Every structure is written in C-alpha cells, then in structure tokens.
Amino acid sequence: MLGDKKTKVKITFLVILVGISSMLAAVVTDHWAVLSPRVEKLNTTCEAAHFGLWRLCKKSIFIVEEDPQGNSCGPISLPGVKNCSYFKHFTSGEEAEVFEVKTQKEYNISAAAIAIFSLAFMTLGSMCLLGAFGKGRDYLLRPAGMFFAFAGLCIVISVEVMRQSVKRMIDSDETIWIEYYYSWSFTCACAAFILLFLSGISLLIISMPHMPRNPWETCMDAEPEPMD
C-alpha cells in the first residue's frame, strides 16, 4: 500500500472507530426517546419514561415548579422513583404487558434485529480493514468499505423504525404519554450512521484502481502501484 493511501486509510479508520463507539453507545443505552404526559397542576406526581432498543424506564417525578417550556412531566433528570423493565421480545402476547403488545413489541424487535445486523457488518468491516494493512492486501479495502456502508444503512433503518415506534406510542390510547423528544442515544445512532456510511464510501473510493497519469492512457495501461 502506498504511503499516501495508507495515510488516508488510517484517517478513515479513526473516523470509523468514532462511529463504532457511537453505535455501541446507542445500542446499549436506553435514552433514544423521552416520553412525558401533560401536567395540569403543581404539587403532583407524574410519570415520565425513556427507552431504548432493549428496555423501558419509567420515572415518577413530583412536580413542584412549573416547566417554563410547557406542561410536560420533567425534565427526566429530576429525582424520582425509577423502574426499568426489559422488553419481552420473545415472549407470547399473554405474558407480555399491554404496553409492549399493542404499541412497542413489534417495532422494538425490528429495530433491535436491524441494529444487530449493523453490529455484524461493523465486525466484518473491521476485520477486513485490519487485514488490509498487511502487505499486498489492498483488495480488502473494498469489502471493508461495503460492510461499513451497509452498517450505516442498517443504523439509519433502525433509527427510522424507532421513530415510528415513538409515533405509535404517542398516538396510542394505551399510553399516557402525549409529548416526547429524542435524547442523546438517538443522537449517537444518527452520528454513527453518518460516520460509518461516509467512511465506507471513502474506503471504496480509496480502493479504486490507480488513475492514469496521461489522458491517452487507460486504467489498465497505467503503471501498477509499487508494493511495500
């Protein structure tokens, strides 16, 4: 691998590491969205919630001050009694809560499965990219780029599924929440999509054949790149 190309690959690899870290943070945390009921009066207890791919956390908050930004319950950082429960993705409807069956279960199964595919693509891409640093293994850059691009696409699909999940919860008569906003885990997933997808495209561009120096040359006629 030429020195200039190796430098570009190393820079891209650093960006990929940031993207992988962002994706892992999004997958293992449960702050994709924060849900809140409307609070009509002070000195009362309300129940806010935040959730991710795997679990929902409900928090009972005692409201003593009016929210300057509206009548929602929160912010979620206020002290209160917190109760977290994992989504029963693989249980029957009779054993799961009404909330999970009617508003959340199907969407979260899809989003979690797609996120797992993304992690698999990231793993394969990382293996190919690390192997590309070996002597005479530039050909591994192309599959690495494809794997990271696929990982980014899986992430953005998972994000969209979660958006639809939030919309369905807000519109459902089975839930008390009528207000919501997306939190930092959702931001991490969006950042991971941008970083991994663009890095995958960059690796594909870097792996393209050496361009001819003169206009009358063809790519096949151009001199091959020297090997390390």
mmCIF file of C-alpha atoms in Angstrom:
data_model
loop_
_atom_site.group_PDB
_atom_site.id
_atom_site.type_symbol
_atom_site.label_atom_id
_atom_site.label_comp_id
_atom_site.label_asym_id
_atom_site.label_seq_id
_atom_site.Cartn_x
_atom_site.Cartn_y
_atom_site.Cartn_z
ATOM 1 C CA MET A 1 0.000 0.000 0.000
ATOM 2 C CA LEU A 2 1.375 3.410 -0.952
ATOM 3 C CA GLY A 3 2.208 5.811 1.861
ATOM 4 C CA ASP A 4 -0.402 8.355 0.727
ATOM 5 C CA LYS A 5 -3.119 5.725 0.524
ATOM 6 C CA LYS A 6 -2.105 4.237 3.870
ATOM 7 C CA THR A 7 -2.423 7.669 5.498
ATOM 8 C CA LYS A 8 -5.929 8.100 4.083
ATOM 9 C CA VAL A 9 -6.913 4.654 5.292
ATOM 10 C CA LYS A 10 -5.590 5.370 8.782
ATOM 11 C CA ILE A 11 -7.548 8.632 8.999
ATOM 12 C CA THR A 12 -10.674 6.847 7.794
ATOM 13 C CA PHE A 13 -10.072 4.120 10.351
ATOM 14 C CA LEU A 14 -10.013 6.697 13.154
ATOM 15 C CA VAL A 15 -13.333 8.105 11.956
ATOM 16 C CA ILE A 16 -14.730 4.559 11.836
ATOM 17 C CA LEU A 17 -13.662 3.971 15.434
ATOM 18 C CA VAL A 18 -15.639 7.039 16.483
ATOM 19 C CA GLY A 19 -18.628 5.759 14.523
ATOM 20 C CA ILE A 20 -18.387 2.310 16.103
ATOM 21 C CA SER A 21 -18.167 3.855 19.575
ATOM 22 C CA SER A 22 -21.254 5.969 18.865
ATOM 23 C CA MET A 23 -23.181 2.948 17.640
ATOM 24 C CA LEU A 24 -22.227 0.830 20.645
ATOM 25 C CA ALA A 25 -23.304 3.660 22.956
ATOM 26 C CA ALA A 26 -26.653 3.873 21.174
ATOM 27 C CA VAL A 27 -27.257 0.115 21.281
ATOM 28 C CA VAL A 28 -26.509 -0.437 24.969
ATOM 29 C CA THR A 29 -28.205 2.679 26.365
ATOM 30 C CA ASP A 30 -31.898 3.472 26.728
ATOM 31 C CA HIS A 31 -32.166 7.199 26.061
ATOM 32 C CA TRP A 32 -33.399 7.110 22.474
ATOM 33 C CA ALA A 33 -36.572 8.994 23.345
ATOM 34 C CA VAL A 34 -38.078 10.624 26.431
ATOM 35 C CA LEU A 35 -41.864 10.439 26.852
ATOM 36 C CA SER A 36 -43.976 12.644 29.048
ATOM 37 C CA PRO A 37 -47.646 13.122 29.978
ATOM 38 C CA ARG A 38 -49.177 16.547 30.255
ATOM 39 C CA VAL A 39 -49.086 18.084 33.756
ATOM 40 C CA GLU A 40 -52.045 20.326 34.541
ATOM 41 C CA LYS A 41 -51.200 21.323 38.120
ATOM 42 C CA LEU A 42 -48.273 21.586 40.512
ATOM 43 C CA ASN A 43 -47.577 19.561 43.665
ATOM 44 C CA THR A 44 -48.499 16.336 41.925
ATOM 45 C CA THR A 45 -46.715 13.185 40.788
ATOM 46 C CA CYS A 46 -46.376 12.394 37.115
ATOM 47 C CA GLU A 47 -44.758 9.503 35.249
ATOM 48 C CA ALA A 48 -42.182 10.179 32.546
ATOM 49 C CA ALA A 49 -40.281 7.496 30.654
ATOM 50 C CA HIS A 50 -37.276 6.927 28.450
ATOM 51 C CA PHE A 51 -36.497 3.850 26.383
ATOM 52 C CA GLY A 52 -34.057 2.244 24.001
ATOM 53 C CA LEU A 53 -33.773 -0.956 21.999
ATOM 54 C CA TRP A 54 -33.977 -3.288 24.971
ATOM 55 C CA ARG A 55 -35.849 -1.719 27.870
ATOM 56 C CA LEU A 56 -38.227 0.975 29.070
ATOM 57 C CA CYS A 57 -37.588 3.022 32.207
ATOM 58 C CA LYS A 58 -40.467 4.776 33.946
ATOM 59 C CA LYS A 59 -39.817 7.512 36.488
ATOM 60 C CA SER A 60 -42.284 9.007 38.974
ATOM 61 C CA ILE A 61 -41.467 12.694 39.389
ATOM 62 C CA PHE A 62 -43.032 15.050 41.920
ATOM 63 C CA ILE A 63 -43.652 18.381 40.191
ATOM 64 C CA VAL A 64 -43.284 21.450 42.424
ATOM 65 C CA GLU A 65 -42.263 24.056 39.830
ATOM 66 C CA GLU A 66 -43.900 24.933 36.554
ATOM 67 C CA ASP A 67 -41.976 23.953 33.443
ATOM 68 C CA PRO A 68 -41.084 27.187 31.582
ATOM 69 C CA GLN A 69 -41.082 25.299 28.268
ATOM 70 C CA GLY A 70 -44.526 23.757 28.649
ATOM 71 C CA ASN A 71 -46.661 21.486 30.813
ATOM 72 C CA SER A 72 -44.701 18.286 30.386
ATOM 73 C CA CYS A 73 -43.503 15.995 33.158
ATOM 74 C CA GLY A 74 -39.855 16.501 33.865
ATOM 75 C CA PRO A 75 -37.162 17.093 32.939
ATOM 76 C CA ILE A 76 -36.252 13.431 33.232
ATOM 77 C CA SER A 77 -33.126 14.360 35.230
ATOM 78 C CA LEU A 78 -35.239 15.353 38.249
ATOM 79 C CA PRO A 79 -35.106 12.966 41.230
ATOM 80 C CA GLY A 80 -37.797 10.325 41.445
ATOM 81 C CA VAL A 81 -38.584 6.635 41.789
ATOM 82 C CA LYS A 82 -37.268 4.790 38.729
ATOM 83 C CA ASN A 83 -38.461 1.413 37.470
ATOM 84 C CA CYS A 84 -36.867 -0.237 34.408
ATOM 85 C CA SER A 85 -38.159 -3.326 32.614
ATOM 86 C CA TYR A 86 -36.721 -5.118 29.612
ATOM 87 C CA PHE A 87 -38.910 -5.592 26.568
ATOM 88 C CA LYS A 88 -40.105 -9.183 26.349
ATOM 89 C CA HIS A 89 -39.199 -9.574 22.698
ATOM 90 C CA PHE A 90 -39.551 -13.333 22.603
ATOM 91 C CA THR A 91 -42.493 -13.952 24.944
ATOM 92 C CA SER A 92 -46.089 -14.611 23.996
ATOM 93 C CA GLY A 93 -48.659 -11.861 23.997
ATOM 94 C CA GLU A 94 -50.430 -13.290 27.036
ATOM 95 C CA GLU A 95 -47.260 -12.990 29.132
ATOM 96 C CA ALA A 96 -46.266 -9.506 27.994
ATOM 97 C CA GLU A 97 -47.629 -6.207 29.198
ATOM 98 C CA VAL A 98 -50.362 -4.445 27.246
ATOM 99 C CA PHE A 99 -47.933 -1.641 26.548
ATOM 100 C CA GLU A 100 -45.458 -3.962 24.902
ATOM 101 C CA VAL A 101 -48.015 -5.916 22.874
ATOM 102 C CA LYS A 102 -50.037 -3.053 21.460
ATOM 103 C CA THR A 103 -47.517 -0.292 20.975
ATOM 104 C CA GLN A 104 -43.922 -1.382 21.302
ATOM 105 C CA LYS A 105 -43.056 -5.030 20.890
ATOM 106 C CA GLU A 106 -43.099 -5.423 17.103
ATOM 107 C CA TYR A 107 -41.222 -2.208 16.461
ATOM 108 C CA ASN A 108 -38.548 -2.893 19.032
ATOM 109 C CA ILE A 109 -37.982 -6.417 17.747
ATOM 110 C CA SER A 110 -37.385 -4.974 14.273
ATOM 111 C CA ALA A 111 -35.163 -2.126 15.466
ATOM 112 C CA ALA A 112 -33.098 -4.405 17.704
ATOM 113 C CA ALA A 113 -32.661 -7.025 14.968
ATOM 114 C CA ILE A 114 -31.548 -4.417 12.446
ATOM 115 C CA ALA A 115 -29.097 -2.985 14.992
ATOM 116 C CA ILE A 116 -27.622 -6.464 15.470
ATOM 117 C CA PHE A 117 -27.134 -6.740 11.690
ATOM 118 C CA SER A 118 -25.356 -3.396 11.826
ATOM 119 C CA LEU A 119 -23.023 -4.669 14.540
ATOM 120 C CA ALA A 120 -22.297 -7.750 12.430
ATOM 121 C CA PHE A 121 -21.426 -5.620 9.406
ATOM 122 C CA MET A 122 -19.189 -3.428 11.573
ATOM 123 C CA THR A 123 -17.357 -6.511 12.837
ATOM 124 C CA LEU A 124 -16.790 -7.858 9.333
ATOM 125 C CA GLY A 125 -15.702 -4.451 8.087
ATOM 126 C CA SER A 126 -13.231 -4.051 10.937
ATOM 127 C CA MET A 127 -11.699 -7.469 10.215
ATOM 128 C CA CYS A 128 -11.288 -6.633 6.522
ATOM 129 C CA LEU A 129 -9.848 -3.203 7.271
ATOM 130 C CA LEU A 130 -7.310 -4.542 9.736
ATOM 131 C CA GLY A 131 -6.340 -7.211 7.241
ATOM 132 C CA ALA A 132 -5.862 -4.565 4.529
ATOM 133 C CA PHE A 133 -2.862 -3.163 6.410
ATOM 134 C CA GLY A 134 -0.992 -6.368 5.623
ATOM 135 C CA LYS A 135 1.403 -6.485 2.687
ATOM 136 C CA GLY A 136 -0.363 -6.964 -0.641
ATOM 137 C CA ARG A 137 -3.873 -6.983 0.837
ATOM 138 C CA ASP A 138 -5.224 -3.745 -0.582
ATOM 139 C CA TYR A 139 -8.101 -5.716 -2.103
ATOM 140 C CA LEU A 140 -9.650 -5.999 1.366
ATOM 141 C CA LEU A 141 -10.388 -2.262 1.385
ATOM 142 C CA ARG A 142 -13.290 -2.733 -1.000
ATOM 143 C CA PRO A 143 -15.255 -5.291 1.059
ATOM 144 C CA ALA A 144 -14.438 -3.277 4.184
ATOM 145 C CA GLY A 145 -15.988 -0.193 2.597
ATOM 146 C CA MET A 146 -19.065 -2.139 1.576
ATOM 147 C CA PHE A 147 -19.510 -3.618 5.053
ATOM 148 C CA PHE A 148 -19.264 -0.213 6.750
ATOM 149 C CA ALA A 149 -21.658 1.340 4.237
ATOM 150 C CA PHE A 150 -24.131 -1.493 4.896
ATOM 151 C CA ALA A 151 -23.682 -0.959 8.646
ATOM 152 C CA GLY A 152 -24.559 2.704 8.233
ATOM 153 C CA LEU A 153 -27.658 1.867 6.219
ATOM 154 C CA CYS A 154 -28.794 -0.613 8.866
ATOM 155 C CA ILE A 155 -28.363 2.040 11.535
ATOM 156 C CA VAL A 156 -30.481 4.615 9.721
ATOM 157 C CA ILE A 157 -33.209 1.992 9.144
ATOM 158 C CA SER A 158 -33.148 1.161 12.860
ATOM 159 C CA VAL A 159 -33.429 4.880 13.660
ATOM 160 C CA GLU A 160 -36.452 5.225 11.398
ATOM 161 C CA VAL A 161 -38.120 2.188 12.988
ATOM 162 C CA MET A 162 -37.613 3.749 16.413
ATOM 163 C CA ARG A 163 -39.129 6.999 15.170
ATOM 164 C CA GLN A 164 -42.200 5.109 14.055
ATOM 165 C CA SER A 165 -42.248 3.350 17.432
ATOM 166 C CA VAL A 166 -42.320 6.684 19.261
ATOM 167 C CA LYS A 167 -45.060 7.993 16.988
ATOM 168 C CA ARG A 168 -47.129 4.879 17.597
ATOM 169 C CA MET A 169 -46.731 5.199 21.366
ATOM 170 C CA ILE A 170 -47.773 8.839 21.335
ATOM 171 C CA ASP A 171 -50.820 8.095 19.172
ATOM 172 C CA SER A 172 -51.884 5.020 21.144
ATOM 173 C CA ASP A 173 -54.764 5.176 23.612
ATOM 174 C CA GLU A 174 -52.974 2.594 25.760
ATOM 175 C CA THR A 175 -50.278 5.044 26.900
ATOM 176 C CA ILE A 176 -50.427 8.224 28.964
ATOM 177 C CA TRP A 177 -47.627 9.956 27.111
ATOM 178 C CA ILE A 178 -48.512 12.753 24.713
ATOM 179 C CA GLU A 179 -45.209 14.633 24.471
ATOM 180 C CA TYR A 180 -41.756 13.408 23.508
ATOM 181 C CA TYR A 181 -38.272 14.376 22.394
ATOM 182 C CA TYR A 182 -35.313 12.381 21.129
ATOM 183 C CA SER A 183 -32.388 12.114 23.512
ATOM 184 C CA TRP A 184 -28.637 11.511 23.322
ATOM 185 C CA SER A 185 -28.750 7.801 22.434
ATOM 186 C CA PHE A 186 -30.748 8.705 19.332
ATOM 187 C CA THR A 187 -28.131 11.357 18.505
ATOM 188 C CA CYS A 188 -25.356 8.768 18.861
ATOM 189 C CA ALA A 189 -27.146 6.473 16.401
ATOM 190 C CA CYS A 190 -27.545 9.284 13.860
ATOM 191 C CA ALA A 191 -23.881 10.237 14.234
ATOM 192 C CA ALA A 192 -22.858 6.594 13.782
ATOM 193 C CA PHE A 193 -24.852 6.401 10.546
ATOM 194 C CA ILE A 194 -23.142 9.485 9.103
ATOM 195 C CA LEU A 195 -19.628 8.466 10.145
ATOM 196 C CA LEU A 196 -19.834 4.811 9.114
ATOM 197 C CA PHE A 197 -21.651 5.348 5.834
ATOM 198 C CA LEU A 198 -19.338 8.134 4.677
ATOM 199 C CA SER A 199 -16.279 6.174 5.836
ATOM 200 C CA GLY A 200 -17.468 3.153 3.877
ATOM 201 C CA ILE A 201 -17.864 5.260 0.736
ATOM 202 C CA SER A 202 -14.414 6.757 1.347
ATOM 203 C CA LEU A 203 -12.837 3.313 1.561
ATOM 204 C CA LEU A 204 -14.497 2.331 -1.711
ATOM 205 C CA ILE A 205 -13.085 5.448 -3.370
ATOM 206 C CA ILE A 206 -9.615 4.854 -1.923
ATOM 207 C CA SER A 207 -9.676 1.265 -3.174
ATOM 208 C CA MET A 208 -10.330 2.333 -6.766
ATOM 209 C CA PRO A 209 -7.589 1.462 -9.300
ATOM 210 C CA HIS A 210 -4.678 3.829 -9.842
ATOM 211 C CA MET A 211 -5.722 6.513 -12.322
ATOM 212 C CA PRO A 212 -3.587 7.038 -15.468
ATOM 213 C CA ARG A 213 -1.098 9.904 -15.429
ATOM 214 C CA ASN A 214 -1.698 10.862 -19.080
ATOM 215 C CA PRO A 215 -5.064 11.261 -20.843
ATOM 216 C CA TRP A 216 -4.109 8.776 -23.582
ATOM 217 C CA GLU A 217 -3.501 6.040 -21.034
ATOM 218 C CA THR A 218 -6.199 3.719 -19.822
ATOM 219 C CA CYS A 219 -6.579 2.407 -16.299
ATOM 220 C CA MET A 220 -5.399 -0.986 -17.484
ATOM 221 C CA ASP A 221 -2.330 0.524 -19.161
ATOM 222 C CA ALA A 222 -1.289 2.645 -16.189
ATOM 223 C CA GLU A 223 1.697 1.558 -14.190
ATOM 224 C CA PRO A 224 0.780 -0.602 -11.195
ATOM 225 C CA GLU A 225 1.280 0.763 -7.714
ATOM 226 C CA PRO A 226 4.507 -0.363 -6.080
ATOM 227 C CA MET A 227 4.081 -2.801 -3.241
ATOM 228 C CA ASP A 228 5.614 -2.389 0.196
#
